[in-house]
PDB file of C-alpha atoms in Angstrom:
ATOM      1  CA  MET A   1       0.000   0.000   0.000  1.00 91.00           C
ATOM      2  CA  GLN A   2       1.243   3.519  -0.693  1.00 94.00           C
ATOM      3  CA  ALA A   3       1.118   6.560   1.570  1.00 96.00           C
ATOM      4  CA  THR A   4       2.844   9.900   2.166  1.00 97.00           C
ATOM      5  CA  SER A   5       5.077  10.546   5.164  1.00 97.00           C
ATOM      6  CA  TYR A   6       3.384  13.027   7.460  1.00 97.00           C
ATOM      7  CA  THR A   7       5.493  13.193  10.618  1.00 97.00           C
ATOM      8  CA  TYR A   8       8.813  11.667  11.653  1.00 97.00           C
ATOM      9  CA  ASP A   9      10.972  11.989  14.779  1.00 97.00           C
ATOM     10  CA  PRO A  10      14.560  10.858  14.091  1.00 96.00           C
ATOM     11  CA  GLU A  11      15.277  10.390  17.806  1.00 96.00           C
ATOM     12  CA  THR A  12      12.459   7.886  18.404  1.00 96.00           C
ATOM     13  CA  ARG A  13      12.214   6.703  14.750  1.00 96.00           C
ATOM     14  CA  CYS A  14       8.415   6.960  15.099  1.00 97.00           C
ATOM     15  CA  GLY A  15       6.023   8.977  13.003  1.00 97.00           C
ATOM     16  CA  SER A  16       2.917   8.806  10.878  1.00 97.00           C
ATOM     17  CA  VAL A  17       1.839   8.565   7.271  1.00 97.00           C
ATOM     18  CA  LEU A  18      -1.193   9.823   5.412  1.00 97.00           C
ATOM     19  CA  LEU A  19      -3.107   7.259   3.424  1.00 94.00           C
ATOM     20  CA  ASP A  20      -4.344   8.375   0.029  1.00 93.00           C
ATOM     21  CA  ASP A  21      -7.777   9.098   1.536  1.00 94.00           C
ATOM     22  CA  GLY A  22      -6.146  11.498   4.036  1.00 94.00           C
ATOM     23  CA  THR A  23      -6.294   9.196   7.051  1.00 91.00           C
ATOM     24  CA  PRO A  24      -3.255   9.580   9.337  1.00 94.00           C
ATOM     25  CA  VAL A  25      -1.786   6.289  10.567  1.00 94.00           C
ATOM     26  CA  PRO A  26       1.081   6.139  13.102  1.00 95.00           C
ATOM     27  CA  PHE A  27       4.077   3.840  12.856  1.00 96.00           C
ATOM     28  CA  ASP A  28       6.572   2.775  15.511  1.00 96.00           C
ATOM     29  CA  ALA A  29      10.342   2.335  15.472  1.00 97.00           C
ATOM     30  CA  ALA A  30      10.030  -1.380  14.666  1.00 96.00           C
ATOM     31  CA  ALA A  31       8.132  -0.598  11.439  1.00 96.00           C
ATOM     32  CA  PHE A  32      10.678   2.062  10.486  1.00 96.00           C
ATOM     33  CA  ASP A  33      13.620  -0.263  11.203  1.00 96.00           C
ATOM     34  CA  ALA A  34      12.029  -3.089   9.189  1.00 95.00           C
ATOM     35  CA  GLY A  35      12.186  -0.915   6.069  1.00 94.00           C
ATOM     36  CA  GLY A  36      15.923  -0.332   6.356  1.00 93.00           C
ATOM     37  CA  LEU A  37      15.649   3.446   6.100  1.00 93.00           C
ATOM     38  CA  LEU A  38      18.058   5.840   7.787  1.00 92.00           C
ATOM     39  CA  LEU A  39      15.957   8.996   7.429  1.00 92.00           C
ATOM     40  CA  LEU A  40      12.486   9.984   6.336  1.00 95.00           C
ATOM     41  CA  ARG A  41      11.421  13.434   5.175  1.00 95.00           C
ATOM     42  CA  VAL A  42       7.885  14.751   5.450  1.00 95.00           C
ATOM     43  CA  GLY A  43       6.140  14.540   2.094  1.00 96.00           C
ATOM     44  CA  GLN A  44       8.092  11.561   0.777  1.00 96.00           C
ATOM     45  CA  ARG A  45       6.073   8.872  -0.937  1.00 96.00           C
ATOM     46  CA  VAL A  46       6.397   5.591   0.963  1.00 97.00           C
ATOM     47  CA  ARG A  47       5.273   2.010   0.735  1.00 96.00           C
ATOM     48  CA  ILE A  48       3.783   0.517   3.888  1.00 96.00           C
ATOM     49  CA  GLU A  49       2.724  -2.932   4.960  1.00 94.00           C
ATOM     50  CA  ILE A  50      -0.112  -3.367   7.422  1.00 91.00           C
ATOM     51  CA  ASP A  51      -0.784  -6.266   9.791  1.00 87.00           C
ATOM     52  CA  GLU A  52      -4.335  -7.173   8.813  1.00 74.00           C
ATOM     53  CA  ASP A  53      -4.861  -9.098  12.073  1.00 74.00           C
ATOM     54  CA  ALA A  54      -3.765  -6.341  14.465  1.00 64.00           C
ATOM     55  CA  THR A  55      -4.856  -2.800  15.098  1.00 61.00           C
ATOM     56  CA  GLY A  56      -3.360  -0.085  17.223  1.00 58.00           C
ATOM     57  CA  ALA A  57      -5.121   2.320  19.538  1.00 58.00           C
ATOM     58  CA  GLY A  58      -8.470   3.528  18.253  1.00 61.00           C
ATOM     59  CA  ASP A  59      -8.793   0.680  15.712  1.00 71.00           C
ATOM     60  CA  VAL A  60      -6.239   2.206  13.326  1.00 74.00           C
ATOM     61  CA  PRO A  61      -4.221  -0.272  11.244  1.00 82.00           C
ATOM     62  CA  ARG A  62      -0.865  -1.378  12.646  1.00 89.00           C
ATOM     63  CA  ILE A  63       1.965  -0.596  10.216  1.00 94.00           C
ATOM     64  CA  THR A  64       4.687  -3.263  10.164  1.00 94.00           C
ATOM     65  CA  LEU A  65       6.996  -1.776   7.509  1.00 95.00           C
ATOM     66  CA  VAL A  66       7.774   1.666   6.079  1.00 96.00           C
ATOM     67  CA  THR A  67      10.074   2.002   3.080  1.00 94.00           C
ATOM     68  CA  LEU A  68      10.502   4.377   0.153  1.00 93.00           C
ATOM     69  CA  GLN A  69       8.206   3.965  -2.819  1.00 79.00           C
ATOM     70  CA  THR A  70      10.181   3.333  -5.975  1.00 73.00           C
ATOM     71  CA  LEU A  71       8.895   3.292  -9.516  1.00 64.00           C
TER      72      LEU A  71
END
C-alpha cells in the first residue's frame, strides 16, 4: 500500500503517514527499522505494509513496515 510521510521523529524513529484518503496512521520504530531506512522526510512517498490481524489504539491499522516507494 502507498502513503505519504506526514510526521517523523529521528530520535524515536516513530512517526505517521497519510493514506491516500487522508487518514493519518502512526508507525513505531520497529516498522521504520524493518524498512531499512536511515531517514524519512515529510512529504516523501512511501510504501507501507499493514498487519491485517492487528490494530493499534483507536482501531487504526498497525503498520509493520515503512520504506521508500520506488517506480
